[in-house]
Amino acid sequence: MSARTPDGAIPDGALLELHRVSHRFGDFVAVDDVSFQVHAGEVVGLLGANGAGKTTLLRIALGLLAPTSGHSVLLGRVPDRQGRRRIGYVPQGMGLYADLSVRENLDFVADVFGLRRPPLPEVLAGMGDDLVARISLGSQRELAFACALMHEPELLVLDEPTSGVGALSARDLWATIHGRAEAGVGVLVTTHNMQEAQQCDRLLLMSAGQLVGQGGEEELVAGTTAVRVEVDDWAAAFDVLSRAGLPVTLAGTAVRVAGMGSAHVQEVLAAAGIDAGVQEVPATIEERMTLLAAHQAGERAGTG
């Protein structure tokens, strides 16, 4: 395993390392042979649909859940309480005390870390005496971030940090994330929001417990194309392509088919009596994920 150097640095900047981690709940494989690293100053997005295994993987990474096999290295050591004191963690449930006030939540965290009573963040001005249960979800997220950042962590681990908040609140939270990364903090963030993938320096694509791809967005979609279908009755076109087993998606009312040639898509539509224009375009990260997940499912079916 990695070890800290005499000056306290982490070798090669790896703040978090997972080595061939797997976890089973009975016969169900929630995480399957996953390895990756998070380095100082980078924002790593763990991207996948709900149920892909992202939260389970985070809990293993932090030592909150023991893996069935493999191991995690957190800040150069086996995950333990001492290591977790040097990270900032915002779980899906935010980890706040709903029956305490905003001020009391902040003071409690300060006491845990032996810090002075912190000032109320400007974004929460006037809410100090409000019970957490009675403030908006966006304000709760801001409070959770303030609690997680109070002790100047070296690593931020954020599980769906903008879930349920409005666009402006999400923008502000991402500004905070990037600000910390620019200061040298490593960030691991889970999301199923494909637009948020563009906020990350590097992506880990997760499907059915496995990493099906990792790298930058451009790297992941390189060489993958999609077909954009121009048609008056988009619903009929979507239905025909879907029933034909093609990986079809909607972007608004624009019908797109990933990983297929335009001639084949047009042939399928023509056979159903649909006159449509087709154009090959670069694939999106969402379409690349769809193709990788389909390939993964095919491999499992072939070995099952």
Tab-separated table of C-alpha atoms in Angstrom:
chain	number	residue	atom	x	y	z
A	1	MET	CA	0.000	0.000	0.000
A	2	SER	CA	1.016	3.630	-0.360
A	3	ALA	CA	2.646	5.327	2.594
A	4	ARG	CA	3.232	8.946	3.504
A	5	THR	CA	6.691	10.337	2.931
A	6	PRO	CA	8.697	11.860	5.861
A	7	ASP	CA	7.408	15.346	4.993
A	8	GLY	CA	3.809	14.104	5.155
A	9	ALA	CA	3.146	14.162	1.406
A	10	ILE	CA	1.155	11.520	-0.438
A	11	PRO	CA	3.252	9.785	-3.127
A	12	ASP	CA	2.367	10.901	-6.680
A	13	GLY	CA	-0.508	13.024	-5.335
A	14	ALA	CA	-2.881	10.075	-4.820
A	15	LEU	CA	-5.266	11.066	-2.035
A	16	LEU	CA	-7.570	8.095	-2.554
A	17	GLU	CA	-6.833	4.736	-4.146
A	18	LEU	CA	-9.152	1.786	-4.699
A	19	HIS	CA	-7.607	-1.532	-5.669
A	20	ARG	CA	-9.869	-4.179	-7.257
A	21	VAL	CA	-12.693	-3.487	-4.814
A	22	SER	CA	-15.806	-5.674	-4.871
A	23	HIS	CA	-18.800	-5.914	-2.559
A	24	ARG	CA	-21.697	-8.352	-2.380
A	25	PHE	CA	-24.991	-8.109	-0.544
A	26	GLY	CA	-25.858	-11.807	-0.457
A	27	ASP	CA	-25.942	-12.938	-4.083
A	28	PHE	CA	-26.168	-9.379	-5.396
A	29	VAL	CA	-22.894	-7.874	-6.635
A	30	ALA	CA	-23.122	-4.138	-5.889
A	31	VAL	CA	-19.510	-3.306	-6.783
A	32	ASP	CA	-17.445	-5.502	-9.086
A	33	ASP	CA	-13.630	-5.288	-9.295
A	34	VAL	CA	-13.261	-1.479	-9.300
A	35	SER	CA	-9.905	0.339	-9.258
A	36	PHE	CA	-9.165	4.066	-9.532
A	37	GLN	CA	-7.313	6.982	-7.925
A	38	VAL	CA	-8.117	10.562	-7.000
A	39	HIS	CA	-5.241	13.051	-7.044
A	40	ALA	CA	-4.737	16.432	-5.457
A	41	GLY	CA	-6.314	19.330	-7.318
A	42	GLU	CA	-8.585	17.311	-9.612
A	43	VAL	CA	-12.356	16.889	-9.753
A	44	VAL	CA	-13.241	13.271	-10.501
A	45	GLY	CA	-16.839	12.524	-11.414
A	46	LEU	CA	-18.291	9.101	-10.642
A	47	LEU	CA	-21.045	8.976	-13.215
A	48	GLY	CA	-23.848	6.439	-13.424
A	49	ALA	CA	-27.563	5.848	-13.184
A	50	ASN	CA	-29.309	5.419	-9.848
A	51	GLY	CA	-28.491	1.941	-8.589
A	52	ALA	CA	-25.166	1.713	-10.447
A	53	GLY	CA	-23.265	1.215	-7.170
A	54	LYS	CA	-21.856	4.713	-6.672
A	55	THR	CA	-22.866	5.205	-3.029
A	56	THR	CA	-21.692	1.730	-2.038
A	57	LEU	CA	-18.340	2.472	-3.647
A	58	LEU	CA	-18.000	5.748	-1.726
A	59	ARG	CA	-18.728	4.031	1.567
A	60	ILE	CA	-16.032	1.452	0.838
A	61	ALA	CA	-13.577	4.185	-0.151
A	62	LEU	CA	-14.090	5.913	3.209
A	63	GLY	CA	-13.912	2.744	5.274
A	64	LEU	CA	-17.574	2.952	6.269
A	65	LEU	CA	-18.275	-0.381	4.579
A	66	ALA	CA	-15.854	-3.295	4.371
A	67	PRO	CA	-15.309	-4.624	0.835
A	68	THR	CA	-15.864	-8.280	0.083
A	69	SER	CA	-12.507	-8.207	-1.713
A	70	GLY	CA	-9.892	-5.616	-2.627
A	71	HIS	CA	-8.923	-2.622	-0.501
A	72	SER	CA	-9.030	1.153	-0.234
A	73	VAL	CA	-6.183	3.524	0.686
A	74	LEU	CA	-7.280	6.883	2.084
A	75	LEU	CA	-4.614	9.583	2.404
A	76	GLY	CA	-1.876	6.960	2.377
A	77	ARG	CA	-3.358	4.622	4.982
A	78	VAL	CA	-6.068	2.086	5.582
A	79	PRO	CA	-9.270	4.129	6.065
A	80	ASP	CA	-9.805	4.928	9.738
A	81	ARG	CA	-11.155	7.720	11.936
A	82	GLN	CA	-7.916	9.656	11.851
A	83	GLY	CA	-7.901	9.657	8.052
A	84	ARG	CA	-11.574	10.590	7.854
A	85	ARG	CA	-10.897	13.681	9.989
A	86	ARG	CA	-8.895	15.011	7.026
A	87	ILE	CA	-11.698	14.691	4.482
A	88	GLY	CA	-14.935	16.561	3.889
A	89	TYR	CA	-17.880	14.241	3.233
A	90	VAL	CA	-21.359	15.217	2.118
A	91	PRO	CA	-23.561	12.096	1.879
A	92	GLN	CA	-26.804	11.971	-0.084
A	93	GLY	CA	-28.741	12.647	3.120
A	94	MET	CA	-26.359	15.572	3.851
A	95	GLY	CA	-25.548	14.394	7.396
A	96	LEU	CA	-27.291	17.302	9.100
A	97	TYR	CA	-29.355	17.279	12.286
A	98	ALA	CA	-32.827	18.354	11.188
A	99	ASP	CA	-34.049	19.076	14.732
A	100	LEU	CA	-31.145	21.440	15.442
A	101	SER	CA	-30.768	24.977	14.145
A	102	VAL	CA	-28.348	26.035	11.422
A	103	ARG	CA	-26.122	27.637	14.086
A	104	GLU	CA	-26.216	24.508	16.265
A	105	ASN	CA	-25.211	22.276	13.348
A	106	LEU	CA	-22.207	24.480	12.599
A	107	ASP	CA	-21.175	24.657	16.261
A	108	PHE	CA	-21.463	20.887	16.656
A	109	VAL	CA	-19.110	20.247	13.734
A	110	ALA	CA	-16.690	22.865	15.049
A	111	ASP	CA	-16.635	21.100	18.434
A	112	VAL	CA	-15.960	17.727	16.770
A	113	PHE	CA	-12.882	19.139	15.041
A	114	GLY	CA	-11.759	21.280	17.966
A	115	LEU	CA	-12.331	24.526	16.093
A	116	ARG	CA	-13.531	27.933	17.197
A	117	ARG	CA	-17.157	28.809	16.646
A	118	PRO	CA	-17.344	29.654	12.936
A	119	PRO	CA	-19.118	32.691	11.501
A	120	LEU	CA	-22.401	32.059	9.750
A	121	PRO	CA	-21.781	31.753	5.980
A	122	GLU	CA	-23.051	34.764	4.062
A	123	VAL	CA	-25.369	32.579	1.989
A	124	LEU	CA	-27.088	31.495	5.233
A	125	ALA	CA	-27.330	34.976	6.727
A	126	GLY	CA	-30.412	35.409	8.891
A	127	MET	CA	-30.999	31.650	9.200
A	128	GLY	CA	-28.843	30.917	12.246
A	129	ASP	CA	-31.791	30.216	14.556
A	130	ASP	CA	-33.883	28.353	11.961
A	131	LEU	CA	-34.319	24.615	12.344
A	132	VAL	CA	-32.654	22.750	9.492
A	133	ALA	CA	-35.903	20.900	8.829
A	134	ARG	CA	-37.571	24.230	7.982
A	135	ILE	CA	-35.048	25.726	5.556
A	136	SER	CA	-35.020	25.061	1.824
A	137	LEU	CA	-33.203	22.111	0.297
A	138	GLY	CA	-30.790	24.506	-1.386
A	139	SER	CA	-29.954	26.105	1.970
A	140	GLN	CA	-29.520	22.675	3.512
A	141	ARG	CA	-27.000	21.837	0.785
A	142	GLU	CA	-25.137	25.088	1.467
A	143	LEU	CA	-25.042	24.225	5.172
A	144	ALA	CA	-23.793	20.696	4.468
A	145	PHE	CA	-20.982	22.145	2.335
A	146	ALA	CA	-20.090	24.655	5.051
A	147	CYS	CA	-19.869	21.843	7.614
A	148	ALA	CA	-17.781	19.662	5.303
A	149	LEU	CA	-15.321	22.465	4.472
A	150	MET	CA	-14.947	23.988	7.918
A	151	HIS	CA	-11.801	22.043	8.872
A	152	GLU	CA	-9.993	22.639	5.541
A	153	PRO	CA	-10.080	19.023	4.291
A	154	GLU	CA	-7.520	17.616	1.859
A	155	LEU	CA	-10.132	15.533	0.046
A	156	LEU	CA	-13.803	16.213	-0.640
A	157	VAL	CA	-16.175	13.292	-1.172
A	158	LEU	CA	-19.600	14.405	-2.372
A	159	ASP	CA	-22.516	12.062	-3.041
A	160	GLU	CA	-25.028	13.692	-5.437
A	161	PRO	CA	-24.250	17.146	-3.959
A	162	THR	CA	-26.709	19.120	-6.103
A	163	SER	CA	-29.594	16.661	-6.057
A	164	GLY	CA	-32.931	18.432	-5.704
A	165	VAL	CA	-31.603	21.998	-5.812
A	166	GLY	CA	-32.293	24.688	-8.381
A	167	ALA	CA	-29.970	25.723	-11.182
A	168	LEU	CA	-28.593	28.780	-9.355
A	169	SER	CA	-27.842	26.845	-6.169
A	170	ALA	CA	-26.204	24.081	-8.203
A	171	ARG	CA	-24.062	26.677	-9.981
A	172	ASP	CA	-22.903	28.138	-6.663
A	173	LEU	CA	-22.104	24.721	-5.205
A	174	TRP	CA	-20.048	23.810	-8.265
A	175	ALA	CA	-18.196	27.112	-7.967
A	176	THR	CA	-17.275	26.080	-4.421
A	177	ILE	CA	-16.102	22.673	-5.651
A	178	HIS	CA	-13.872	24.193	-8.332
A	179	GLY	CA	-12.504	26.754	-5.908
A	180	ARG	CA	-11.367	24.020	-3.546
A	181	ALA	CA	-9.834	21.989	-6.369
A	182	GLU	CA	-7.881	25.042	-7.544
A	183	ALA	CA	-6.514	25.289	-3.989
A	184	GLY	CA	-5.180	21.726	-4.268
A	185	VAL	CA	-8.022	19.732	-2.720
A	186	GLY	CA	-8.934	16.463	-4.446
A	187	VAL	CA	-12.643	16.002	-5.166
A	188	LEU	CA	-14.621	12.830	-5.820
A	189	VAL	CA	-18.234	13.568	-6.718
A	190	THR	CA	-21.028	11.223	-7.753
A	191	THR	CA	-23.791	12.258	-10.108
A	192	HIS	CA	-26.291	10.839	-12.569
A	193	ASN	CA	-26.611	14.252	-14.206
A	194	MET	CA	-24.828	14.123	-17.549
A	195	GLN	CA	-24.505	17.927	-17.725
A	196	GLU	CA	-22.553	17.900	-14.476
A	197	ALA	CA	-20.070	15.532	-16.106
A	198	GLN	CA	-18.758	18.541	-18.011
A	199	GLN	CA	-17.746	20.115	-14.680
A	200	CYS	CA	-15.277	17.305	-13.964
A	201	ASP	CA	-11.632	16.928	-14.987
A	202	ARG	CA	-11.927	13.166	-15.271
A	203	LEU	CA	-14.875	10.773	-15.367
A	204	LEU	CA	-15.444	7.274	-14.040
A	205	LEU	CA	-18.391	5.699	-15.841
A	206	MET	CA	-20.186	3.139	-13.686
A	207	SER	CA	-22.862	0.656	-14.729
A	208	ALA	CA	-24.221	-2.335	-12.778
A	209	GLY	CA	-21.388	-2.168	-10.265
A	210	GLN	CA	-18.547	-2.021	-12.780
A	211	LEU	CA	-16.411	0.759	-14.198
A	212	VAL	CA	-17.132	0.637	-17.914
A	213	GLY	CA	-14.911	3.570	-18.857
A	214	GLN	CA	-12.711	6.281	-17.406
A	215	GLY	CA	-10.948	9.372	-18.693
A	216	GLY	CA	-11.785	12.872	-19.874
A	217	GLU	CA	-15.056	13.518	-21.680
A	218	GLU	CA	-13.397	14.018	-25.075
A	219	GLU	CA	-11.311	10.890	-24.591
A	220	LEU	CA	-14.342	8.790	-23.661
A	221	VAL	CA	-16.466	9.817	-26.639
A	222	ALA	CA	-13.616	9.848	-29.179
A	223	GLY	CA	-14.480	7.730	-32.206
A	224	THR	CA	-18.113	7.289	-31.164
A	225	THR	CA	-20.827	8.804	-33.329
A	226	ALA	CA	-24.596	9.084	-33.190
A	227	VAL	CA	-27.299	9.644	-35.771
A	228	ARG	CA	-29.595	12.611	-35.395
A	229	VAL	CA	-33.050	11.968	-36.896
A	230	GLU	CA	-34.977	14.892	-38.347
A	231	VAL	CA	-38.641	13.966	-38.559
A	232	ASP	CA	-42.049	15.583	-38.006
A	233	ASP	CA	-43.470	12.764	-35.855
A	234	TRP	CA	-40.616	12.238	-33.429
A	235	ALA	CA	-42.687	10.016	-31.126
A	236	ALA	CA	-43.410	7.540	-33.936
A	237	ALA	CA	-39.766	7.513	-34.998
A	238	PHE	CA	-38.635	6.921	-31.427
A	239	ASP	CA	-41.094	4.033	-31.051
A	240	VAL	CA	-39.999	2.348	-34.297
A	241	LEU	CA	-36.286	2.636	-33.496
A	242	SER	CA	-36.789	1.474	-29.927
A	243	ARG	CA	-38.806	-1.596	-31.019
A	244	ALA	CA	-36.001	-2.382	-33.470
A	245	GLY	CA	-33.635	-2.673	-30.494
A	246	LEU	CA	-31.529	0.364	-31.386
A	247	PRO	CA	-29.956	2.528	-28.624
A	248	VAL	CA	-32.281	5.479	-29.125
A	249	THR	CA	-32.476	8.560	-26.894
A	250	LEU	CA	-34.261	11.900	-26.858
A	251	ALA	CA	-32.658	15.327	-26.541
A	252	GLY	CA	-35.787	17.447	-26.158
A	253	THR	CA	-37.777	16.278	-29.186
A	254	ALA	CA	-34.670	15.378	-31.192
A	255	VAL	CA	-34.343	11.644	-31.777
A	256	ARG	CA	-30.787	10.274	-31.624
A	257	VAL	CA	-29.359	6.794	-32.137
A	258	ALA	CA	-25.908	6.055	-30.754
A	259	GLY	CA	-23.269	3.899	-32.393
A	260	MET	CA	-25.184	3.174	-35.595
A	261	GLY	CA	-24.627	4.183	-39.212
A	262	SER	CA	-27.054	6.638	-40.776
A	263	ALA	CA	-27.921	4.204	-43.598
A	264	HIS	CA	-29.117	1.532	-41.166
A	265	VAL	CA	-31.200	4.003	-39.152
A	266	GLN	CA	-32.835	5.353	-42.310
A	267	GLU	CA	-33.518	1.810	-43.506
A	268	VAL	CA	-35.324	0.919	-40.271
A	269	LEU	CA	-37.445	4.058	-40.452
A	270	ALA	CA	-38.247	3.597	-44.151
A	271	ALA	CA	-39.394	0.023	-43.515
A	272	ALA	CA	-41.977	1.471	-41.105
A	273	GLY	CA	-43.103	4.061	-43.634
A	274	ILE	CA	-41.423	6.992	-41.880
A	275	ASP	CA	-39.732	9.575	-44.086
A	276	ALA	CA	-36.906	11.182	-42.142
A	277	GLY	CA	-33.624	12.966	-42.628
A	278	VAL	CA	-30.609	11.512	-40.829
A	279	GLN	CA	-27.242	13.003	-40.008
A	280	GLU	CA	-24.195	11.527	-38.269
A	281	VAL	CA	-23.048	13.693	-35.345
A	282	PRO	CA	-20.566	13.327	-32.460
A	283	ALA	CA	-21.896	11.218	-29.594
A	284	THR	CA	-22.554	12.654	-26.145
A	285	ILE	CA	-21.155	11.199	-22.924
A	286	GLU	CA	-24.634	9.868	-22.141
A	287	GLU	CA	-24.732	7.995	-25.448
A	288	ARG	CA	-21.256	6.617	-24.852
A	289	MET	CA	-22.417	5.350	-21.463
A	290	THR	CA	-25.445	3.717	-23.084
A	291	LEU	CA	-23.208	1.867	-25.538
A	292	LEU	CA	-20.720	0.798	-22.861
A	293	ALA	CA	-23.530	-0.477	-20.617
A	294	ALA	CA	-25.062	-2.407	-23.536
A	295	HIS	CA	-21.673	-3.954	-24.297
A	296	GLN	CA	-21.248	-4.866	-20.626
A	297	ALA	CA	-24.697	-6.511	-20.553
A	298	GLY	CA	-23.872	-8.459	-23.709
A	299	GLU	CA	-20.635	-9.760	-22.223
A	300	ARG	CA	-22.424	-10.851	-19.055
A	301	ALA	CA	-25.121	-12.615	-21.069
A	302	GLY	CA	-22.462	-14.387	-23.095
A	303	THR	CA	-20.690	-15.672	-19.986
A	304	GLY	CA	-23.799	-16.360	-17.917
